[in-house]
PDB file of C-alpha atoms in Angstrom:
ATOM      1  CA  MET A 293      21.800 -23.836  26.168  1.00  0.00           C
ATOM      2  CA  GLY A 294      23.192 -21.331  25.866  1.00  0.00           C
ATOM      3  CA  ASN A 295      24.251 -19.580  22.354  1.00  0.00           C
ATOM      4  CA  LYS A 296      27.805 -22.353  22.050  1.00  0.00           C
ATOM      5  CA  GLY A 297      25.867 -24.625  22.737  1.00  0.00           C
ATOM      6  CA  LYS A 298      23.218 -24.304  19.852  1.00  0.00           C
ATOM      7  CA  SER A 299      25.661 -22.751  17.678  1.00  0.00           C
ATOM      8  CA  THR A 300      27.725 -26.333  17.499  1.00  0.00           C
ATOM      9  CA  LYS A 301      24.817 -28.533  17.447  1.00  0.00           C
ATOM     10  CA  LYS A 302      22.886 -26.505  14.146  1.00  0.00           C
ATOM     11  CA  GLU A 303      27.135 -26.894  13.513  1.00  0.00           C
ATOM     12  CA  LEU A 304      27.029 -30.604  13.972  1.00  0.00           C
ATOM     13  CA  GLN A 305      23.607 -30.806  11.500  1.00  0.00           C
ATOM     14  CA  ASP A 306      25.158 -28.715   9.123  1.00  0.00           C
ATOM     15  CA  LYS A 307      27.613 -30.783   8.350  1.00  0.00           C
ATOM     16  CA  ALA A 308      25.893 -34.503   8.875  1.00  0.00           C
ATOM     17  CA  PHE A 309      23.280 -33.214   5.885  1.00  0.00           C
ATOM     18  CA  GLU A 310      26.374 -31.948   3.827  1.00  0.00           C
ATOM     19  CA  LEU A 311      28.298 -35.227   4.573  1.00  0.00           C
ATOM     20  CA  PHE A 312      24.686 -37.278   3.901  1.00  0.00           C
ATOM     21  CA  GLU A 313      23.435 -35.179   0.859  1.00  0.00           C
ATOM     22  CA  LYS A 314      27.399 -35.958  -0.444  1.00  0.00           C
ATOM     23  CA  ARG A 315      28.135 -39.342   0.467  1.00  0.00           C
ATOM     24  CA  GLY A 316      24.633 -41.197   1.605  1.00  0.00           C
ATOM     25  CA  TYR A 317      23.540 -41.533   5.225  1.00  0.00           C
ATOM     26  CA  ASP A 318      24.855 -45.305   5.722  1.00  0.00           C
ATOM     27  CA  ASN A 319      28.217 -44.589   4.349  1.00  0.00           C
ATOM     28  CA  VAL A 320      28.690 -41.436   6.620  1.00  0.00           C
ATOM     29  CA  THR A 321      29.338 -41.856  10.159  1.00  0.00           C
ATOM     30  CA  ILE A 322      29.360 -39.691  13.340  1.00  0.00           C
ATOM     31  CA  ASP A 323      33.566 -39.383  13.942  1.00  0.00           C
ATOM     32  CA  GLU A 324      33.452 -38.384  10.038  1.00  0.00           C
ATOM     33  CA  ILE A 325      30.416 -35.826  11.162  1.00  0.00           C
ATOM     34  CA  CYS A 326      33.071 -34.780  14.379  1.00  0.00           C
ATOM     35  CA  THR A 327      36.575 -34.889  12.877  1.00  0.00           C
ATOM     36  CA  ASP A 328      35.633 -32.835  10.084  1.00  0.00           C
ATOM     37  CA  LEU A 329      34.100 -30.016  12.509  1.00  0.00           C
ATOM     38  CA  GLY A 330      37.074 -30.913  15.436  1.00  0.00           C
ATOM     39  CA  LEU A 331      34.855 -31.877  17.965  1.00  0.00           C
ATOM     40  CA  THR A 332      34.290 -35.071  20.028  1.00  0.00           C
ATOM     41  CA  LYS A 333      32.149 -37.606  19.708  1.00  0.00           C
ATOM     42  CA  GLY A 334      30.894 -36.420  23.703  1.00  0.00           C
ATOM     43  CA  ALA A 335      29.550 -33.319  21.736  1.00  0.00           C
ATOM     44  CA  PHE A 336      27.764 -35.173  19.929  1.00  0.00           C
ATOM     45  CA  TYR A 337      26.950 -37.466  21.600  1.00  0.00           C
ATOM     46  CA  TYR A 338      25.480 -34.388  24.246  1.00  0.00           C
ATOM     47  CA  TYR A 339      23.212 -33.011  21.638  1.00  0.00           C
ATOM     48  CA  PHE A 340      21.672 -36.390  19.233  1.00  0.00           C
ATOM     49  CA  LYS A 341      21.708 -40.588  20.465  1.00  0.00           C
ATOM     50  CA  SER A 342      22.274 -41.411  16.796  1.00  0.00           C
ATOM     51  CA  LYS A 343      22.694 -40.589  13.148  1.00  0.00           C
ATOM     52  CA  SER A 344      18.891 -41.084  13.197  1.00  0.00           C
ATOM     53  CA  ASP A 345      18.100 -39.099  16.344  1.00  0.00           C
ATOM     54  CA  LEU A 346      19.601 -36.041  14.564  1.00  0.00           C
ATOM     55  CA  LEU A 347      17.420 -36.336  11.584  1.00  0.00           C
ATOM     56  CA  LEU A 348      14.380 -36.826  13.811  1.00  0.00           C
ATOM     57  CA  LYS A 349      15.340 -33.624  15.601  1.00  0.00           C
ATOM     58  CA  SER A 350      16.123 -31.800  12.419  1.00  0.00           C
ATOM     59  CA  TYR A 351      12.309 -33.080  11.447  1.00  0.00           C
ATOM     60  CA  ARG A 352      10.629 -31.489  15.560  1.00  0.00           C
ATOM     61  CA  ASN A 353      12.669 -27.987  14.592  1.00  0.00           C
ATOM     62  CA  THR A 354      10.560 -27.228  11.371  1.00  0.00           C
ATOM     63  CA  GLU A 355       7.024 -28.616  12.865  1.00  0.00           C
ATOM     64  CA  GLY A 356       7.723 -26.134  15.721  1.00  0.00           C
ATOM     65  CA  ASP A 357       8.960 -23.512  13.117  1.00  0.00           C
ATOM     66  CA  LEU A 358       5.935 -24.293  11.508  1.00  0.00           C
ATOM     67  CA  MET A 359       3.721 -24.047  14.616  1.00  0.00           C
ATOM     68  CA  THR A 360       5.121 -20.484  15.580  1.00  0.00           C
ATOM     69  CA  PHE A 361       3.828 -19.651  11.856  1.00  0.00           C
ATOM     70  CA  TYR A 362       0.898 -20.763  12.374  1.00  0.00           C
ATOM     71  CA  ASN A 363       0.365 -19.370  15.681  1.00  0.00           C
ATOM     72  CA  ASN A 364       1.667 -15.546  14.217  1.00  0.00           C
ATOM     73  CA  CYS A 365      -1.525 -15.981  11.329  1.00  0.00           C
ATOM     74  CA  ILE A 366      -4.123 -17.616  14.207  1.00  0.00           C
ATOM     75  CA  HIS A 367      -6.119 -14.540  13.412  1.00  0.00           C
ATOM     76  CA  LEU A 368      -7.097 -14.644  10.171  1.00  0.00           C
ATOM     77  CA  PRO A 369      -9.769 -16.334   8.200  1.00  0.00           C
ATOM     78  CA  ALA A 370      -9.353 -19.693   6.783  1.00  0.00           C
ATOM     79  CA  ASP A 371      -9.308 -20.040   4.022  1.00  0.00           C
ATOM     80  CA  GLU A 372      -5.916 -17.756   4.597  1.00  0.00           C
ATOM     81  CA  GLN A 373      -4.598 -19.637   6.893  1.00  0.00           C
ATOM     82  CA  LEU A 374      -4.946 -21.878   4.561  1.00  0.00           C
ATOM     83  CA  ARG A 375      -3.321 -20.329   1.836  1.00  0.00           C
ATOM     84  CA  ALA A 376      -0.536 -18.789   4.190  1.00  0.00           C
ATOM     85  CA  ILE A 377       0.492 -22.475   5.544  1.00  0.00           C
ATOM     86  CA  PHE A 378       0.750 -23.062   1.448  1.00  0.00           C
ATOM     87  CA  ASP A 379       2.715 -20.155   0.779  1.00  0.00           C
ATOM     88  CA  TRP A 380       5.065 -21.625   4.688  1.00  0.00           C
ATOM     89  CA  TYR A 381       5.607 -25.218   2.603  1.00  0.00           C
ATOM     90  CA  LEU A 382       6.899 -22.969  -0.295  1.00  0.00           C
ATOM     91  CA  ASN A 383       9.062 -20.786   0.979  1.00  0.00           C
ATOM     92  CA  HIS A 384      10.388 -23.725   3.425  1.00  0.00           C
ATOM     93  CA  PHE A 385      11.140 -26.222  -0.177  1.00  0.00           C
ATOM     94  CA  ARG A 386      13.169 -22.906  -0.862  1.00  0.00           C
ATOM     95  CA  LEU A 387      15.146 -22.826   1.720  1.00  0.00           C
ATOM     96  CA  GLU A 388      18.659 -24.465   2.534  1.00  0.00           C
ATOM     97  CA  ASP A 389      17.896 -26.650   5.734  1.00  0.00           C
ATOM     98  CA  PHE A 390      15.467 -28.601   3.297  1.00  0.00           C
ATOM     99  CA  GLN A 391      17.984 -30.462   1.636  1.00  0.00           C
ATOM    100  CA  ASN A 392      17.483 -33.417   4.316  1.00  0.00           C
ATOM    101  CA  VAL A 393      14.159 -34.469   2.495  1.00  0.00           C
ATOM    102  CA  THR A 394      16.993 -35.407  -0.584  1.00  0.00           C
ATOM    103  CA  ILE A 395      18.895 -37.961   2.417  1.00  0.00           C
ATOM    104  CA  ILE A 396      14.844 -39.118   4.112  1.00  0.00           C
ATOM    105  CA  PRO A 397      13.699 -41.843   2.064  1.00  0.00           C
ATOM    106  CA  PRO A 398      16.276 -43.949   1.465  1.00  0.00           C
ATOM    107  CA  ILE A 399      16.101 -44.443   5.423  1.00  0.00           C
ATOM    108  CA  GLN A 400      12.974 -43.504   6.435  1.00  0.00           C
ATOM    109  CA  SER A 401      11.915 -46.991   7.965  1.00  0.00           C
ATOM    110  CA  ASP A 402      15.198 -46.267  10.464  1.00  0.00           C
ATOM    111  CA  ILE A 403      14.575 -42.907  12.076  1.00  0.00           C
ATOM    112  CA  PHE A 404      10.900 -44.585  13.416  1.00  0.00           C
ATOM    113  CA  GLU A 405      11.388 -46.611  16.322  1.00  0.00           C
ATOM    114  CA  PRO A 406       7.314 -48.506  16.389  1.00  0.00           C
ATOM    115  CA  ARG A 407       6.300 -46.613  19.579  1.00  0.00           C
ATOM    116  CA  ALA A 408       7.671 -43.428  18.503  1.00  0.00           C
ATOM    117  CA  PRO A 409       5.005 -40.648  17.431  1.00  0.00           C
ATOM    118  CA  PHE A 410       5.600 -40.152  13.360  1.00  0.00           C
ATOM    119  CA  PRO A 411       6.472 -36.190  12.978  1.00  0.00           C
ATOM    120  CA  HIS A 412       4.070 -35.416  10.859  1.00  0.00           C
ATOM    121  CA  THR A 413       1.574 -35.260  13.547  1.00  0.00           C
ATOM    122  CA  THR A 414       1.792 -31.699  14.335  1.00  0.00           C
ATOM    123  CA  GLN A 415       1.366 -30.152  10.747  1.00  0.00           C
ATOM    124  CA  ARG A 416      -1.705 -32.909  10.473  1.00  0.00           C
ATOM    125  CA  ILE A 417      -3.146 -30.761  13.135  1.00  0.00           C
ATOM    126  CA  ILE A 418      -2.862 -27.579  12.175  1.00  0.00           C
ATOM    127  CA  LEU A 419      -4.714 -27.911   8.543  1.00  0.00           C
ATOM    128  CA  GLU A 420      -7.356 -29.713  10.200  1.00  0.00           C
ATOM    129  CA  ASN A 421      -7.956 -27.281  12.626  1.00  0.00           C
ATOM    130  CA  ILE A 422      -7.842 -24.568   9.336  1.00  0.00           C
ATOM    131  CA  LEU A 423     -10.514 -26.730   8.242  1.00  0.00           C
ATOM    132  CA  ASN A 424     -12.293 -27.135  10.874  1.00  0.00           C
ATOM    133  CA  LYS A 425     -11.994 -23.639  11.825  1.00  0.00           C
ATOM    134  CA  GLY A 426     -12.984 -22.658   7.827  1.00  0.00           C
ATOM    135  CA  LYS A 427     -16.295 -25.272   8.004  1.00  0.00           C
ATOM    136  CA  GLN A 428     -17.573 -22.882  11.510  1.00  0.00           C
ATOM    137  CA  LYS A 429     -16.961 -19.734   9.139  1.00  0.00           C
ATOM    138  CA  GLY A 430     -18.300 -21.348   6.014  1.00  0.00           C
ATOM    139  CA  CYS A 431     -15.617 -20.533   3.888  1.00  0.00           C
ATOM    140  CA  PHE A 432     -15.381 -24.094   3.995  1.00  0.00           C
ATOM    141  CA  THR A 433     -18.438 -27.523   2.303  1.00  0.00           C
ATOM    142  CA  PRO A 434     -19.728 -27.826   5.942  1.00  0.00           C
ATOM    143  CA  THR A 435     -19.421 -32.272   4.595  1.00  0.00           C
ATOM    144  CA  ILE A 436     -15.402 -31.718   4.427  1.00  0.00           C
ATOM    145  CA  HIS A 437     -13.850 -34.546   6.880  1.00  0.00           C
ATOM    146  CA  SER A 438     -11.345 -32.272   8.310  1.00  0.00           C
ATOM    147  CA  SER A 439      -9.164 -35.472   9.297  1.00  0.00           C
ATOM    148  CA  GLU A 440      -9.413 -36.659   6.030  1.00  0.00           C
ATOM    149  CA  ILE A 441      -8.015 -34.235   4.186  1.00  0.00           C
ATOM    150  CA  ALA A 442      -5.642 -32.679   6.031  1.00  0.00           C
ATOM    151  CA  HIS A 443      -4.334 -36.445   5.728  1.00  0.00           C
ATOM    152  CA  PHE A 444      -4.616 -36.419   1.739  1.00  0.00           C
ATOM    153  CA  ILE A 445      -2.539 -32.351   1.678  1.00  0.00           C
ATOM    154  CA  TYR A 446      -0.193 -33.811   3.591  1.00  0.00           C
ATOM    155  CA  THR A 447       0.530 -37.007   1.711  1.00  0.00           C
ATOM    156  CA  TYR A 448       0.764 -34.671  -1.434  1.00  0.00           C
ATOM    157  CA  LEU A 449       3.341 -32.950   0.640  1.00  0.00           C
ATOM    158  CA  ILE A 450       5.432 -36.120   1.029  1.00  0.00           C
ATOM    159  CA  GLY A 451       5.328 -36.933  -1.513  1.00  0.00           C
ATOM    160  CA  LEU A 452       5.857 -33.763  -3.746  1.00  0.00           C
ATOM    161  CA  ALA A 453       9.014 -33.440  -1.289  1.00  0.00           C
ATOM    162  CA  CYS A 454      10.120 -37.192  -2.534  1.00  0.00           C
ATOM    163  CA  LEU A 455       9.666 -36.493  -6.043  1.00  0.00           C
ATOM    164  CA  TRP A 456      11.498 -32.914  -5.540  1.00  0.00           C
ATOM    165  CA  SER A 457      14.085 -35.415  -3.471  1.00  0.00           C
ATOM    166  CA  TYR A 458      14.523 -37.609  -6.841  1.00  0.00           C
ATOM    167  CA  TYR A 459      14.180 -35.564  -9.547  1.00  0.00           C
ATOM    168  CA  GLN A 460      17.063 -33.585  -7.729  1.00  0.00           C
ATOM    169  CA  LYS A 461      14.859 -30.743  -7.584  1.00  0.00           C
ATOM    170  CA  ASN A 462      14.113 -30.210 -11.056  1.00  0.00           C
ATOM    171  CA  ILE A 463      10.895 -30.049 -10.159  1.00  0.00           C
ATOM    172  CA  ASP A 464       8.742 -26.128  -9.590  1.00  0.00           C
ATOM    173  CA  ILE A 465       7.326 -26.430  -6.560  1.00  0.00           C
ATOM    174  CA  GLU A 466       5.484 -23.220  -7.147  1.00  0.00           C
ATOM    175  CA  VAL A 467       4.063 -23.868  -9.832  1.00  0.00           C
ATOM    176  CA  GLU A 468       3.459 -27.716  -8.545  1.00  0.00           C
ATOM    177  CA  LEU A 469       2.019 -26.333  -4.513  1.00  0.00           C
ATOM    178  CA  ASN A 470      -0.127 -23.693  -6.825  1.00  0.00           C
ATOM    179  CA  ASN A 471      -1.588 -26.556  -9.121  1.00  0.00           C
ATOM    180  CA  PHE A 472      -2.668 -28.466  -6.702  1.00  0.00           C
ATOM    181  CA  TYR A 473      -3.654 -25.627  -4.496  1.00  0.00           C
ATOM    182  CA  PHE A 474      -5.946 -23.722  -6.913  1.00  0.00           C
ATOM    183  CA  ASN A 475      -7.073 -26.530  -8.934  1.00  0.00           C
ATOM    184  CA  ILE A 476      -7.700 -29.606  -6.246  1.00  0.00           C
ATOM    185  CA  LEU A 477      -8.194 -28.727  -3.250  1.00  0.00           C
ATOM    186  CA  LEU A 478     -10.397 -24.742  -2.807  1.00  0.00           C
ATOM    187  CA  PRO A 479     -12.555 -26.811  -5.449  1.00  0.00           C
ATOM    188  CA  MET A 480     -12.536 -30.454  -3.057  1.00  0.00           C
ATOM    189  CA  LEU A 481     -12.654 -26.700  -0.100  1.00  0.00           C
ATOM    190  CA  LYS A 482     -15.064 -24.051  -0.806  1.00  0.00           C
ATOM    191  CA  ALA A 483     -18.167 -23.334   0.116  1.00  0.00           C
ATOM    192  CA  PRO A 484     -20.936 -23.391  -2.754  1.00  0.00           C
ATOM    193  CA  SER A 485     -21.903 -19.641  -2.173  1.00  0.00           C
ATOM    194  CA  ALA A 486     -18.054 -19.187  -1.615  1.00  0.00           C
ATOM    195  CA  PHE A 487     -18.230 -19.819  -5.928  1.00  0.00           C
TER     196      PHE A 487
END
């Protein structure tokens, strides 16, 4: 896909999220998204199968960004990797492209088909890998269950995103994430000699 194609796809996503946030997901049609951009429905369907496909692809783009970030900090010790991932989430909350969280909770059941993989798989795998590395290197207690802790972290992040959306971004994400990280998560993870 050339630069023009990437630009058109991004314009469609940006316009869709702008309209979803203003009027609600169910009140926006593909025709309206295209008309506002001066594009045909054919242009929309070239990139997306439906409105829900547009949302799912946005989630997957986010996971790709996280994977790239993780690969760039894989050389760090596990405790520094974990903190870096939390900082990535904090920055992600601050970005405008995180606006899609404000429309996801009411339509979440519409965007995932029963056989489709949930988009959080990559995020949980990254968290689990960091936790396993920390156990192996001795910076996290060896008795933790990495998959359960990864699920716990991810569930917390989703809950925080939903609250942030519900309260229309009037939650101090930095305070909330740091409180969770330093006061709840680290005490659970740290090996006794690391205190």
